[in-house]
Amino acid sequence: MLAELPDAITLFMGDLRLIGFVCLGVVLGVFVGAVPGLTATLAIALLLPFTFGMPALEAVVLMTGIFVGGIYGGSATAIMVRVPGAPANTMTMLDGYEMLKQGKPEVALGLATAASVFGGLVGGILLILFAPQLARFSLKFQSPEIFALVVLALVAVAAVSQQSLVKGLIATVIGLMISTVGIDLAGVPRYTFEMFRLYTGVPLIPLVIGLFALAEVLRRLEEPHSRPKQVAWVSFRRIFAFVPVWRQVGWKLPLKSSLIGAVIGALPGAGAAMAAFLAYAEAKRSSPHPEKFGTGIPEGIVAPEASNNAMTGGAFIPMLAFGIPGDAVTAVILGALVIQGIVPGPQLFSQAGDLVLPLMVGFIFAYLVLMIVGLVMLPWFARVAVIDHAVLFPIIAAVAVVAAYVSERSVFAMATMVAIGIGAWLMQRLHFSLVPVLLGVILGPLLERNFRRALGISGGDPAILVSSWIAVILLLTAAFMAFYFAWVQPRQQRRHEAQAAKARGEAENTGGGA
Amino acid sequence: MHLPRKLLRGDAVIGVILLALALWYGLEAQGFRPGRAGDPGAGMFPTLLALLLGGLALWLIVSALIAPPGAEETDPERRARQRAIALAGFIRAAIAAALSVAFVALFETLGYIIATGLYAAAISLLFRRDNLLITLLAAAGAVGFLHLLFSVFLNARLPMGLLG
């Protein structure tokens, strides 16, 4: 497949529309990433109705651009106003804002840009190298293995997406239940309440918009309104001031952080925030001066930014190879592919090869665009943090509702979106994560189809589900993961909390005695 | 992190609601065409999901009942203030949810321009009420942005309602 890479590069670079969509996606992504509260997931969810009528490759590269820009954009506000645009930028904030206070905002922004591009390119190279290999391996998968793989993905996302495993699993099952609405494989209508419009299932575009756009607006309304902060201007004459500092940091740390990010990205549900946190922790652990982390040192910016951007490439690997998304954004992109009639997985590489390689080239290109956009426009993007929520979120809410109408040209789609949005808001209030719901909806049909097919082949004998070593390993991994997050991790956490409380008590006693 | 007692009690209630949902969902599944050899039937997968949800709901109820409650705010004044802030936030969001329902109901009758303007202004007022200019900016911004995006760029036909 790599032999076809030069052709894919030629195809991509010869198509000005594709290049334009990548650039547009990156700029849009950086914008939404920089606005606290807006995420790439929300932006892509709102874009779904518009991408429906576009050619698949253009739609996917546009979303890829938003993904790439969105992960990076939050670093600007994290550094400039101490408000991370997304949870993934929280670690960047620690040293980035301190560097700003030392009078070096250009260096901090430049380091964040360079580290993001470096991490993204490493993730992109790994994507090109490993996704086709994994896809080839997944050709061995029959119904029992696919069933086991989906079970593993659902359990993994449920386990890591929030504190409580049981709530994660409940959210997943609710998603699976929504996926059963409509006509089943044998033509039986299920849970349609005799409504004709539900025969094709709950419409995916209003569902995604409701889950990630309207629910977010309602959640934001619960928080007390905060005044926008003032942002310092950054001199363009000093946008390359980071280069000597980058040379001091060297290549080892960004490379190590990028590899951590790519691996985390490939794990379903782990996400950018975890990638950034682990890379920061590892950089601190292996540093000769760990006490300086959090005081504005370059390593504290480079490690998390390289890692959370490498995560993007990693997250695409299981999505393209197996049809299992690595995080919330790739879950929404997967939904967009499904809407376009494209089923990710091994078939994608054989049947839609014209899509996969140009997409990978587009991914790498997006990071090259990001380098330019980042350095030239980043000081301005940081200023979007001052946009008042009372202006921004009403516009988002209105676009969300009307976009749902446009997606199906019906008030029914709007009503579905609003119902799902309100339900999602209530779920969030009750500490249920929404990503497992979406994954359950998207992967539900795949799970049921392979479950029924496997039982059909075996004449109803469920032992077929554990008839191959691949299926057994996948199911055992899922079981181990569930056991760890249900039993081991809560106990470890309680022990740490008890130790911390004891240490606090001892310190207070000592202080009181003195 | 131990969850506060209030949240744990809430989890037990949610567990009961989920149990009822699982029961209804599972009973509905029994009405679908039964399976035969070579096809488990339309009801089998939903039945398994109902059982799974029922089990998880029980797990949620039991863990809420046996979990040790976490520390809650002891200062009554501060606790009352926190509750008031949370309640005000909940009311704002609930009003916005109701406004969204009304927006859907009146969208075709009023038309997208009037409905969007009113909806965006109302949501903006929920965020802050001290600056009418901001409210007007949000309403005009929403209408203008929607018009440009849907009518001009995408050529989508949106209902004009009273202005049609």
XYZ file of C-alpha atoms in Angstrom, chain A residues 67-483:
417
model
C -9.484 17.764 14.641
C -5.840 18.802 14.175
C -6.502 22.512 14.707
C -8.894 21.875 17.585
C -6.403 19.903 19.655
C -3.780 22.585 19.167
C -5.934 25.714 19.466
C -6.529 25.388 23.190
C -2.827 25.881 23.897
C -3.127 29.577 22.956
C -5.660 30.430 25.647
C -3.954 28.082 28.105
C -0.777 30.131 27.730
C -2.242 33.606 27.250
C -5.151 33.718 29.697
C -4.626 30.625 31.831
C -7.825 29.074 30.493
C -7.230 25.817 28.621
C -9.348 25.666 25.463
C -9.820 21.957 26.107
C -8.877 19.567 28.955
C -5.979 18.372 26.771
C -4.283 21.763 27.201
C -4.426 21.851 30.990
C -0.862 20.576 31.403
C 0.411 23.133 28.848
C -1.136 25.857 30.984
C 1.038 25.033 33.995
C 4.341 26.051 32.432
C 2.988 28.096 29.521
C 1.312 30.700 31.699
C 4.344 30.873 33.988
C 6.513 31.559 30.927
C 4.109 34.340 29.917
C 4.501 35.874 33.380
C 8.277 35.834 32.800
C 7.654 38.064 29.764
C 8.185 35.363 27.137
C 4.750 34.680 25.583
C 6.264 34.391 22.081
C 8.589 31.621 23.233
C 5.746 29.733 24.943
C 3.432 30.009 21.921
C 6.230 29.092 19.507
C 7.217 26.043 21.555
C 3.583 24.912 21.734
C 3.247 25.293 17.956
C 6.486 23.498 17.119
C 5.795 20.674 19.585
C 2.251 20.266 18.254
C 3.452 20.043 14.663
C 6.268 17.654 15.612
C 3.899 15.390 17.572
C 1.287 15.510 14.833
C 3.803 14.530 12.157
C 5.073 11.615 14.264
C 1.445 10.501 14.772
C 0.811 10.849 11.029
C 3.861 8.759 10.099
C 2.795 6.036 12.563
C -0.694 6.169 11.061
C 0.656 5.593 7.552
C 2.965 2.804 8.754
C 0.627 0.885 11.063
C -2.974 1.372 9.946
C -2.575 -0.699 6.747
C -0.767 -3.487 8.686
C -3.509 -3.620 11.305
C -6.171 -3.549 8.610
C -4.476 -6.511 6.911
C -4.403 -8.355 10.244
C -8.068 -7.573 10.821
C -8.926 -9.414 7.569
C -8.583 -12.564 9.706
C -11.533 -11.394 11.781
C -14.789 -13.276 11.359
C -18.025 -12.597 13.233
C -16.843 -13.888 16.673
C -13.654 -11.799 16.507
C -15.483 -8.676 15.357
C -18.029 -9.174 18.138
C -15.207 -9.517 20.695
C -13.389 -6.463 19.318
C -16.503 -4.289 19.591
C -17.093 -5.551 23.150
C -13.506 -4.613 24.033
C -13.877 -1.142 22.501
C -17.145 -0.486 24.329
C -15.761 -1.660 27.674
C -12.556 0.346 27.201
C -14.426 3.560 26.410
C -16.853 3.009 29.288
C -13.969 2.359 31.671
C -11.714 5.290 30.913
C -14.183 7.997 29.966
C -15.262 8.754 33.540
C -14.740 7.930 37.206
C -17.430 5.284 37.580
C -17.238 2.117 35.467
C -20.854 1.220 36.123
C -22.046 4.601 34.832
C -19.817 4.269 31.768
C -21.283 0.835 31.039
C -24.846 2.109 31.559
C -24.176 4.954 29.091
C -22.858 2.381 26.601
C -25.945 0.167 26.996
C -28.220 3.192 26.517
C -26.367 3.884 23.260
C -26.781 0.250 22.205
C -30.491 0.444 23.048
C -30.898 3.545 20.880
C -29.184 1.644 18.056
C -31.911 -1.024 18.146
C -34.611 1.506 17.192
C -35.819 0.913 13.623
C -36.142 -2.033 11.280
C -33.858 -4.907 12.262
C -31.792 -7.205 10.032
C -34.815 -9.405 9.324
C -37.168 -6.495 8.602
C -38.866 -6.403 12.018
C -39.710 -2.886 13.289
C -38.471 -2.383 16.862
C -39.224 0.452 19.304
C -40.651 2.607 16.507
C -43.959 3.413 18.303
C -45.539 3.094 14.850
C -43.786 6.287 13.769
C -42.737 5.932 10.151
C -39.756 8.253 10.568
C -38.222 5.948 13.177
C -38.219 2.948 10.817
C -34.718 3.907 9.635
C -33.579 4.366 13.221
C -32.836 7.450 15.295
C -31.285 9.925 12.801
C -27.557 10.104 13.473
C -26.900 13.780 12.665
C -29.495 15.211 15.093
C -28.296 12.684 17.656
C -24.666 13.813 17.435
C -25.652 17.512 17.474
C -27.891 16.948 20.494
C -25.241 15.000 22.399
C -22.366 17.382 21.836
C -23.781 20.826 20.956
C -27.090 21.502 22.709
C -26.099 19.561 25.843
C -22.921 21.670 26.032
C -24.889 24.935 25.775
C -27.217 23.807 28.594
C -24.265 22.694 30.696
C -22.542 26.063 30.181
C -25.692 27.860 31.358
C -25.402 26.103 34.706
C -22.052 27.735 35.378
C -21.994 31.262 36.783
C -21.258 33.792 34.049
C -17.646 34.951 34.065
C -16.348 38.131 32.508
C -13.965 37.740 29.570
C -10.319 38.242 30.372
C -7.924 40.711 28.790
C -5.161 39.313 26.616
C -1.694 40.775 26.099
C -0.557 41.462 22.535
C 2.260 39.367 21.139
C 4.937 40.823 18.882
C 5.176 39.207 15.458
C 8.818 40.150 15.224
C 9.574 37.495 17.801
C 7.625 34.507 16.456
C 10.861 32.571 15.898
C 12.206 33.347 19.370
C 11.412 29.767 20.389
C 14.032 28.207 18.035
C 17.087 28.484 20.358
C 14.991 27.212 23.277
C 13.775 24.250 21.201
C 17.417 23.414 20.405
C 18.140 23.305 24.133
C 15.243 20.927 24.733
C 16.518 18.607 21.988
C 14.673 15.902 20.032
C 14.508 13.094 22.579
C 11.736 14.558 24.754
C 9.383 15.514 21.896
C 9.909 12.119 20.269
C 9.258 10.211 23.498
C 6.194 12.335 24.257
C 4.890 11.840 20.712
C 5.201 8.068 20.994
C 3.321 8.140 24.308
C 0.589 10.224 22.685
C 0.270 7.990 19.625
C -0.055 4.843 21.765
C -2.635 6.497 24.044
C -4.522 7.695 20.973
C -4.754 4.165 19.622
C -6.435 2.973 22.832
C -10.200 3.453 22.570
C -11.491 6.186 24.824
C -8.214 7.367 26.338
C -8.127 10.738 24.568
C -5.899 13.794 24.348
C -6.102 14.850 27.992
C -4.718 11.526 29.191
C -1.977 11.645 26.525
C -0.909 15.113 27.661
C -1.006 14.183 31.333
C 1.068 11.010 30.908
C 3.675 12.726 28.721
C 3.990 15.578 31.237
C 4.331 13.105 34.112
C 6.971 11.112 32.223
C 8.896 14.271 31.277
C 8.896 15.315 34.927
C 9.888 11.852 36.140
C 12.824 11.558 33.753
C 13.990 15.161 34.133
C 17.184 15.985 36.070
C 15.313 18.951 37.568
C 11.708 17.812 38.197
C 11.183 20.558 40.788
C 11.274 23.174 38.003
C 8.129 21.781 36.324
C 5.293 24.234 36.785
C 7.641 27.212 36.973
C 7.669 27.979 33.245
C 10.210 25.594 31.756
C 10.093 24.671 28.031
C 9.889 20.910 28.688
C 6.555 21.479 30.462
C 5.111 22.895 27.237
C 6.814 20.629 24.697
C 5.902 17.284 26.327
C 2.102 17.694 26.609
C 1.691 19.476 23.277
C 3.759 16.896 21.338
C 1.802 14.129 23.043
C -1.749 15.401 22.625
C -1.152 16.131 18.954
C 0.474 12.741 18.299
C -2.692 11.313 19.840
C -4.662 12.474 16.776
C -2.742 10.167 14.437
C -2.917 7.325 16.935
C -6.689 7.736 17.277
C -7.131 7.307 13.520
C -5.315 3.936 13.497
C -8.033 1.769 15.158
C -10.761 3.857 13.495
C -9.500 3.179 9.984
C -8.214 -0.353 10.587
C -11.042 -1.771 12.693
C -13.820 0.802 12.598
C -13.230 1.401 16.333
C -12.666 5.090 17.153
C -9.891 6.081 19.535
C -11.608 9.157 21.000
C -14.724 11.349 20.852
C -13.690 13.253 17.717
C -12.850 10.110 15.750
C -16.170 8.650 16.977
C -17.989 11.581 15.354
C -15.827 11.280 12.201
C -16.732 7.585 12.141
C -20.387 8.626 12.296
C -19.774 10.962 9.346
C -18.224 8.099 7.352
C -21.176 5.843 8.180
C -23.572 8.591 7.026
C -21.605 8.727 3.771
C -22.100 4.975 3.394
C -18.457 4.137 4.111
C -17.699 1.379 6.601
C -14.219 1.691 8.138
C -12.257 -1.483 8.664
C -10.304 -3.801 6.401
C -12.831 -3.378 3.578
C -12.106 0.337 3.580
C -8.514 -0.293 2.537
C -9.501 -2.615 -0.310
C -12.765 -1.028 -1.460
C -12.121 2.637 -0.784
C -8.344 2.799 -1.153
C -8.787 6.083 -2.977
C -10.006 7.555 0.293
C -7.586 6.195 2.876
C -4.191 7.232 1.510
C -5.243 10.748 0.453
C -6.820 11.098 3.899
C -3.488 10.192 5.504
C -1.680 12.631 3.207
C -4.288 15.246 4.155
C -3.618 14.544 7.814
C 0.133 15.205 7.408
C -0.608 18.271 5.258
C -2.914 19.619 7.979
C 0.028 19.728 10.372
C 2.162 21.587 7.841
C -0.670 24.110 7.488
C -0.862 24.274 11.255
C 2.799 25.317 11.473
C 2.103 28.381 9.327
C -1.336 29.152 10.796
C -0.011 28.654 14.299
C 2.961 30.963 14.028
C 1.261 33.699 12.034
C -2.177 33.779 13.620
C -1.794 32.327 17.074
C -1.571 35.652 18.900
C -4.937 36.565 17.363
C -6.527 33.216 18.079
C -5.689 33.712 21.745
C -7.941 36.764 21.670
C -11.068 34.703 20.936
C -11.045 33.841 24.626
C -12.460 37.316 25.227
C -15.651 36.574 23.232
C -18.556 36.823 25.640
C -20.396 33.541 26.240
C -23.666 35.499 26.122
C -22.964 36.112 22.414
C -21.211 32.885 21.487
C -23.437 30.198 22.973
C -26.815 31.580 21.787
C -25.426 31.491 18.235
C -24.215 27.909 18.762
C -27.603 26.882 20.158
C -29.457 28.426 17.210
C -27.084 26.859 14.660
C -27.451 23.468 16.405
C -31.251 23.462 16.206
C -31.443 24.773 12.639
C -28.639 22.445 11.473
C -30.707 19.523 12.742
C -33.654 20.825 10.684
C -31.489 21.134 7.565
C -30.045 17.623 8.010
C -33.427 15.972 7.383
C -35.495 18.977 6.288
C -37.977 18.176 9.018
C -39.176 19.480 12.357
C -39.016 15.851 13.521
C -35.197 15.962 13.253
C -35.160 19.205 15.260
C -37.389 17.685 17.919
C -35.204 14.572 18.050
C -32.119 16.714 18.482
C -33.659 18.785 21.255
C -34.961 15.677 23.063
C -31.543 14.010 22.858
C -29.786 17.247 23.859
C -31.944 17.630 26.969
C -31.483 13.944 27.821
C -27.715 14.281 27.344
C -27.595 17.360 29.578
C -29.443 15.479 32.319
C -27.095 12.527 31.909
C -24.079 14.822 32.279
C -25.607 16.320 35.429
C -25.841 12.796 36.816
C -22.171 12.159 35.959
C -22.751 9.952 32.920
C -20.311 10.420 30.043
C -21.731 10.977 26.546
C -18.961 9.449 24.427
C -19.964 5.850 25.363
C -23.540 6.672 24.298
C -22.377 7.735 20.846
C -20.088 4.752 20.525
C -22.938 2.433 21.526
C -25.169 3.958 18.844
C -22.502 3.703 16.139
C -21.152 0.264 17.016
C -24.501 -1.257 18.067
C -25.526 -2.478 14.594
C -22.048 -3.975 14.029
C -22.217 -5.747 17.396
C -25.714 -7.151 16.836
C -25.046 -8.168 13.230
C -21.965 -10.189 14.137
C -23.590 -11.614 17.256
C -26.564 -12.879 15.264
C -24.407 -14.052 12.384
C -22.125 -16.027 14.730
C -25.080 -17.669 16.487
C -26.649 -18.360 13.115
C -23.516 -20.184 11.923
C -23.297 -22.248 15.119
C -27.010 -23.073 15.185
C -27.490 -21.061 18.369
C -24.436 -22.343 20.289
C -22.884 -19.317 22.122
C -19.560 -21.188 22.458
C -18.730 -19.938 18.954
C -18.080 -16.504 20.456
C -14.969 -17.908 22.181
C -13.973 -20.343 19.449
C -10.805 -18.553 18.289
C -7.724 -17.366 20.179
C -8.145 -13.808 18.890
C -11.711 -13.595 20.261
C -10.625 -15.139 23.577
C -7.752 -12.667 23.995
C -9.984 -9.710 23.150
C -12.756 -10.806 25.531
C -10.270 -11.579 28.315
C -8.735 -8.126 27.860
C -12.211 -6.584 28.134
C -12.925 -8.635 31.271
C -9.570 -7.676 32.806
C -10.196 -4.027 32.045
C -13.668 -4.163 33.620
C -12.257 -5.931 36.703
